[in-house]
Amino acid sequence: ISAVVKEGITGYLLPSDADYFQYADRIQKIWQDRDEYLRFCHASRMRYESDLNWDVWGKRFAEAIVY
């Protein structure tokens, strides 16, 4: 889901018409760059903690229906 990925921060988005070679190439480049891989891991976890979990969703939903 493209709305979840922050380009260059938590991952990369490829065009909808990308073929499997493009996906494999991107995955290989990330896998070979351990620092980038670890940055993506950390940023993805932080995004999960701050925005993309059920507790946060529940709080935001409750706030929306109260107001």
N, CA, C and O atoms as a Tinker XYZ file with bonds, in Angstrom:
   268  protein
     1  N      0.860000   -1.167000    0.000000    73     2
     2  CA     0.000000    0.000000    0.000000    64     1     3
     3  C      0.902000    1.225000    0.000000    63     2     4     5
     4  O      1.674000    1.443000    0.934000    81     3
     5  N      0.798000    2.009000   -1.041000    73     3     6
     6  CA     1.725000    3.121000   -1.214000    64     5     7
     7  C      1.596000    4.197000   -0.141000    63     6     8     9
     8  O      2.564000    4.912000    0.115000    81     7
     9  N      0.452000    4.334000    0.485000    73     7    10
    10  CA     0.280000    5.355000    1.518000    64     9    11
    11  C      1.102000    5.037000    2.770000    63    10    12    13
    12  O      1.380000    5.936000    3.563000    81    11
    13  N      1.483000    3.812000    2.952000    73    11    14
    14  CA     2.223000    3.406000    4.141000    64    13    15
    15  C      3.729000    3.626000    3.961000    63    14    16    17
    16  O      4.438000    3.894000    4.931000    81    15
    17  N      4.207000    3.515000    2.741000    73    15    18
    18  CA     5.643000    3.644000    2.467000    64    17    19
    19  C      6.023000    5.114000    2.353000    63    18    20    21
    20  O      5.398000    5.873000    1.612000    81    19
    21  N      7.045000    5.501000    3.086000    73    19    22
    22  CA     7.627000    6.839000    2.936000    64    21    23
    23  C      8.870000    6.671000    2.073000    63    22    24    25
    24  O      9.875000    6.107000    2.506000    81    23
    25  N      8.782000    7.161000    0.867000    73    23    26
    26  CA     9.824000    6.960000   -0.140000    64    25    27
    27  C     11.207000    7.330000    0.389000    63    26    28    29
    28  O     11.441000    8.454000    0.833000    81    27
    29  N     12.115000    6.362000    0.331000    73    27    30
    30  CA    13.483000    6.581000    0.766000    64    29    31
    31  C     13.683000    6.588000    2.269000    63    30    32    33
    32  O     14.814000    6.697000    2.744000    81    31
    33  N     12.597000    6.472000    3.025000    73    31    34
    34  CA    12.698000    6.487000    4.488000    64    33    35
    35  C     12.343000    5.114000    5.063000    63    34    36    37
    36  O     13.098000    4.550000    5.855000    81    35
    37  N     11.192000    4.588000    4.659000    73    35    38
    38  CA    10.795000    3.262000    5.120000    64    37    39
    39  C     10.840000    2.234000    3.993000    63    38    40    41
    40  O     10.567000    1.054000    4.214000    81    39
    41  N     11.177000    2.670000    2.814000    73    39    42
    42  CA    11.241000    1.769000    1.665000    64    41    43
    43  C     11.226000    2.552000    0.371000    63    42    44    45
    44  O     11.445000    3.763000    0.351000    81    43
    45  N     10.966000    1.845000   -0.693000    73    43    46
    46  CA    10.887000    2.462000   -2.009000    64    45    47
    47  C      9.609000    2.028000   -2.697000    63    46    48    49
    48  O      9.139000    0.906000   -2.506000    81    47
    49  N      9.061000    2.905000   -3.482000    73    47    50
    50  CA     7.905000    2.582000   -4.307000    64    49    51
    51  C      8.370000    2.387000   -5.739000    63    50    52    53
    52  O      9.192000    3.148000   -6.249000    81    51
    53  N      7.845000    1.380000   -6.366000    73    51    54
    54  CA     8.127000    1.147000   -7.775000    64    53    55
    55  C      6.869000    1.446000   -8.579000    63    54    56    57
    56  O      5.763000    1.369000   -8.044000    81    55
    57  N      7.020000    1.782000   -9.840000    73    55    58
    58  CA     5.838000    2.056000  -10.667000    64    57    59
    59  C      4.925000    0.833000  -10.734000    63    58    60    61
    60  O      5.383000   -0.302000  -10.600000    81    59
    61  N      3.660000    1.069000  -10.937000    73    59    62
    62  CA     2.702000   -0.044000  -10.974000    64    61    63
    63  C      2.988000   -1.014000  -12.120000    63    62    64    65
    64  O      2.565000   -2.169000  -12.077000    81    63
    65  N      3.692000   -0.554000  -13.125000    73    63    66
    66  CA     4.015000   -1.440000  -14.246000    64    65    67
    67  C      5.419000   -2.058000  -14.131000    63    66    68    69
    68  O      5.929000   -2.626000  -15.097000    81    67
    69  N      6.034000   -1.946000  -12.958000    73    67    70
    70  CA     7.369000   -2.526000  -12.756000    64    69    71
    71  C      7.296000   -4.042000  -12.899000    63    70    72    73
    72  O      6.328000   -4.677000  -12.482000    81    71
    73  N      8.331000   -4.598000  -13.493000    73    71    74
    74  CA     8.369000   -6.054000  -13.633000    64    73    75
    75  C      9.192000   -6.674000  -12.500000    63    74    76    77
    76  O      9.756000   -5.968000  -11.665000    81    75
    77  N      9.246000   -7.968000  -12.490000    73    75    78
    78  CA     9.926000   -8.646000  -11.383000    64    77    79
    79  C     11.421000   -8.378000  -11.377000    63    78    80    81
    80  O     12.051000   -8.477000  -10.324000    81    79
    81  N     12.013000   -8.041000  -12.527000    73    79    82
    82  CA    13.435000   -7.686000  -12.552000    64    81    83
    83  C     13.685000   -6.413000  -11.755000    63    82    84    85
    84  O     14.668000   -6.314000  -11.020000    81    83
    85  N     12.797000   -5.446000  -11.903000    73    83    86
    86  CA    12.944000   -4.190000  -11.163000    64    85    87
    87  C     12.799000   -4.419000   -9.663000    63    86    88    89
    88  O     13.546000   -3.845000   -8.870000    81    87
    89  N     11.849000   -5.248000   -9.278000    73    87    90
    90  CA    11.681000   -5.568000   -7.857000    64    89    91
    91  C     12.918000   -6.294000   -7.324000    63    90    92    93
    92  O     13.432000   -5.962000   -6.256000    81    91
    93  N     13.382000   -7.275000   -8.072000    73    91    94
    94  CA    14.553000   -8.034000   -7.637000    64    93    95
    95  C     15.777000   -7.127000   -7.530000    63    94    96    97
    96  O     16.557000   -7.250000   -6.585000    81    95
    97  N     15.950000   -6.225000   -8.483000    73    95    98
    98  CA    17.081000   -5.307000   -8.451000    64    97    99
    99  C     17.031000   -4.414000   -7.221000    63    98   100   101
   100  O     18.048000   -4.220000   -6.555000    81    99
   101  N     15.862000   -3.871000   -6.914000    73    99   102
   102  CA    15.723000   -2.983000   -5.757000    64   101   103
   103  C     15.968000   -3.749000   -4.464000    63   102   104   105
   104  O     16.656000   -3.254000   -3.570000    81   103
   105  N     15.418000   -4.935000   -4.360000    73   103   106
   106  CA    15.615000   -5.752000   -3.161000    64   105   107
   107  C     17.089000   -6.093000   -2.989000    63   106   108   109
   108  O     17.621000   -6.019000   -1.882000    81   107
   109  N     17.749000   -6.466000   -4.079000    73   107   110
   110  CA    19.163000   -6.808000   -4.004000    64   109   111
   111  C     19.997000   -5.613000   -3.546000    63   110   112   113
   112  O     20.904000   -5.777000   -2.730000    81   111
   113  N     19.708000   -4.424000   -4.053000    73   111   114
   114  CA    20.473000   -3.234000   -3.666000    64   113   115
   115  C     20.300000   -2.926000   -2.176000    63   114   116   117
   116  O     21.266000   -2.587000   -1.492000    81   115
   117  N     19.090000   -3.044000   -1.686000    73   115   118
   118  CA    18.848000   -2.802000   -0.257000    64   117   119
   119  C     19.555000   -3.867000    0.577000    63   118   120   121
   120  O     20.203000   -3.554000    1.575000    81   119
   121  N     19.428000   -5.109000    0.169000    73   119   122
   122  CA    20.025000   -6.208000    0.915000    64   121   123
   123  C     21.540000   -6.085000    0.984000    63   122   124   125
   124  O     22.152000   -6.468000    1.980000    81   123
   125  N     22.142000   -5.553000   -0.066000    73   123   126
   126  CA    23.600000   -5.414000   -0.100000    64   125   127
   127  C     24.102000   -4.202000    0.680000    63   126   128   129
   128  O     25.282000   -4.129000    1.023000    81   127
   129  N     23.222000   -3.264000    0.958000    73   127   130
   130  CA    23.608000   -2.064000    1.726000    64   129   131
   131  C     23.043000   -2.203000    3.136000    63   130   132   133
   132  O     21.925000   -1.769000    3.416000    81   131
   133  N     23.820000   -2.807000    4.009000    73   131   134
   134  CA    23.347000   -3.107000    5.368000    64   133   135
   135  C     22.906000   -1.859000    6.114000    63   134   136   137
   136  O     21.914000   -1.898000    6.843000    81   135
   137  N     23.624000   -0.751000    5.946000    73   135   138
   138  CA    23.248000    0.489000    6.637000    64   137   139
   139  C     21.870000    0.973000    6.191000    63   138   140   141
   140  O     21.048000    1.365000    7.019000    81   139
   141  N     21.624000    0.946000    4.891000    73   139   142
   142  CA    20.304000    1.367000    4.398000    64   141   143
   143  C     19.225000    0.416000    4.895000    63   142   144   145
   144  O     18.158000    0.851000    5.328000    81   143
   145  N     19.500000   -0.871000    4.831000    73   143   146
   146  CA    18.552000   -1.863000    5.319000    64   145   147
   147  C     18.189000   -1.606000    6.783000    63   146   148   149
   148  O     17.014000   -1.623000    7.149000    81   147
   149  N     19.192000   -1.372000    7.605000    73   147   150
   150  CA    18.940000   -1.125000    9.023000    64   149   151
   151  C     18.198000    0.195000    9.245000    63   150   152   153
   152  O     17.363000    0.288000   10.145000    81   151
   153  N     18.493000    1.207000    8.440000    73   151   154
   154  CA    17.744000    2.475000    8.532000    64   153   155
   155  C     16.269000    2.242000    8.213000    63   154   156   157
   156  O     15.389000    2.756000    8.904000    81   155
   157  N     16.005000    1.467000    7.166000    73   155   158
   158  CA    14.616000    1.152000    6.811000    64   157   159
   159  C     13.931000    0.381000    7.939000    63   158   160   161
   160  O     12.783000    0.662000    8.281000    81   159
   161  N     14.635000   -0.582000    8.508000    73   159   162
   162  CA    14.069000   -1.360000    9.615000    64   161   163
   163  C     13.688000   -0.450000   10.778000    63   162   164   165
   164  O     12.582000   -0.531000   11.312000    81   163
   165  N     14.613000    0.407000   11.158000    73   163   166
   166  CA    14.375000    1.304000   12.286000    64   165   167
   167  C     13.241000    2.288000   11.973000    63   166   168   169
   168  O     12.344000    2.474000   12.795000    81   167
   169  N     13.274000    2.908000   10.814000    73   167   170
   170  CA    12.242000    3.879000   10.449000    64   169   171
   171  C     10.876000    3.220000   10.344000    63   170   172   173
   172  O      9.870000    3.815000   10.732000    81   171
   173  N     10.831000    2.006000    9.828000    73   171   174
   174  CA     9.557000    1.288000    9.715000    64   173   175
   175  C      8.988000    0.970000   11.092000    63   174   176   177
   176  O      7.784000    1.095000   11.313000    81   175
   177  N      9.845000    0.564000   12.008000    73   175   178
   178  CA     9.384000    0.262000   13.367000    64   177   179
   179  C      8.874000    1.527000   14.049000    63   178   180   181
   180  O      7.840000    1.506000   14.717000    81   179
   181  N      9.599000    2.624000   13.881000    73   179   182
   182  CA     9.179000    3.888000   14.488000    64   181   183
   183  C      7.828000    4.333000   13.905000    63   182   184   185
   184  O      6.970000    4.834000   14.632000    81   183
   185  N      7.649000    4.149000   12.610000    73   183   186
   186  CA     6.368000    4.513000   11.980000    64   185   187
   187  C      5.243000    3.636000   12.521000    63   186   188   189
   188  O      4.138000    4.120000   12.766000    81   187
   189  N      5.517000    2.366000   12.705000    73   187   190
   190  CA     4.535000    1.478000   13.303000    64   189   191
   191  C      4.162000    1.954000   14.700000    63   190   192   193
   192  O      2.981000    2.053000   15.034000    81   191
   193  N      5.170000    2.247000   15.512000    73   191   194
   194  CA     4.924000    2.668000   16.896000    64   193   195
   195  C      4.112000    3.960000   16.957000    63   194   196   197
   196  O      3.253000    4.103000   17.827000    81   195
   197  N      4.364000    4.893000   16.057000    73   195   198
   198  CA     3.724000    6.207000   16.130000    64   197   199
   199  C      2.404000    6.300000   15.376000    63   198   200   201
   200  O      1.545000    7.103000   15.741000    81   199
   201  N      2.224000    5.494000   14.329000    73   199   202
   202  CA     1.052000    5.685000   13.473000    64   201   203
   203  C      0.305000    4.425000   13.056000    63   202   204   205
   204  O     -0.913000    4.469000   12.880000    81   203
   205  N      0.990000    3.326000   12.897000    73   203   206
   206  CA     0.403000    2.188000   12.187000    64   205   207
   207  C      0.138000    0.987000   13.086000    63   206   208   209
   208  O      0.581000   -0.126000   12.798000    81   207
   209  N     -0.576000    1.219000   14.159000    73   207   210
   210  CA    -0.949000    0.093000   15.016000    64   209   211
   211  C     -2.378000    0.304000   15.515000    63   210   212   213
   212  O     -2.919000    1.405000   15.414000    81   211
   213  N     -2.972000   -0.730000   16.039000    73   211   214
   214  CA    -4.382000   -0.671000   16.430000    64   213   215
   215  C     -4.640000    0.279000   17.589000    63   214   216   217
   216  O     -5.694000    0.914000   17.635000    81   215
   217  N     -3.711000    0.392000   18.518000    73   215   218
   218  CA    -3.905000    1.311000   19.646000    64   217   219
   219  C     -4.015000    2.750000   19.164000    63   218   220   221
   220  O     -4.905000    3.486000   19.590000    81   219
   221  N     -3.114000    3.149000   18.278000    73   219   222
   222  CA    -3.156000    4.507000   17.729000    64   221   223
   223  C     -4.431000    4.700000   16.928000    63   222   224   225
   224  O     -5.096000    5.728000   17.052000    81   223
   225  N     -4.774000    3.716000   16.108000    73   223   226
   226  CA    -6.000000    3.818000   15.321000    64   225   227
   227  C     -7.211000    3.996000   16.234000    63   226   228   229
   228  O     -8.064000    4.846000   15.977000    81   227
   229  N     -7.289000    3.199000   17.297000    73   227   230
   230  CA    -8.417000    3.289000   18.221000    64   229   231
   231  C     -8.519000    4.659000   18.879000    63   230   232   233
   232  O     -9.613000    5.209000   18.998000    81   231
   233  N     -7.389000    5.211000   19.306000    73   231   234
   234  CA    -7.400000    6.539000   19.923000    64   233   235
   235  C     -7.844000    7.607000   18.932000    63   234   236   237
   236  O     -8.648000    8.476000   19.270000    81   235
   237  N     -7.331000    7.542000   17.729000    73   235   238
   238  CA    -7.710000    8.532000   16.714000    64   237   239
   239  C     -9.179000    8.394000   16.314000    63   238   240   241
   240  O     -9.866000    9.389000   16.084000    81   239
   241  N     -9.645000    7.162000   16.234000    73   239   242
   242  CA   -11.044000    6.939000   15.905000    64   241   243
   243  C    -11.947000    7.471000   17.007000    63   242   244   245
   244  O    -12.954000    8.123000   16.733000    81   243
   245  N    -11.582000    7.191000   18.253000    73   243   246
   246  CA   -12.379000    7.673000   19.387000    64   245   247
   247  C    -12.410000    9.208000   19.409000    63   246   248   249
   248  O    -13.452000    9.806000   19.674000    81   247
   249  N    -11.277000    9.832000   19.132000    73   247   250
   250  CA   -11.236000   11.296000   19.093000    64   249   251
   251  C    -12.120000   11.841000   17.962000    63   250   252   253
   252  O    -12.775000   12.871000   18.122000    81   251
   253  N    -12.132000   11.154000   16.840000    73   251   254
   254  CA   -12.911000   11.627000   15.695000    64   253   255
   255  C    -14.398000   11.537000   15.948000    63   254   256   257
   256  O    -15.146000   12.415000   15.519000    81   255
   257  N    -14.852000   10.492000   16.638000    73   255   258
   258  CA   -16.291000   10.360000   16.845000    64   257   259
   259  C    -16.792000   11.202000   18.018000    63   258   260   261
   260  O    -17.987000   11.481000   18.116000    81   259
   261  N    -15.891000   11.606000   18.902000    73   259   262
   262  CA   -16.285000   12.431000   20.033000    64   261   263
   263  C    -16.525000   13.861000   19.576000    63   262   264   265
   264  O    -17.418000   14.537000   20.086000    81   263
   265  N    -15.733000   14.321000   18.619000    73   263   266
   266  CA   -15.840000   15.711000   18.175000    64   265   267
   267  C    -16.756000   15.884000   17.038000    63   266   268
   268  O    -16.942000   17.003000   16.560000    81   267
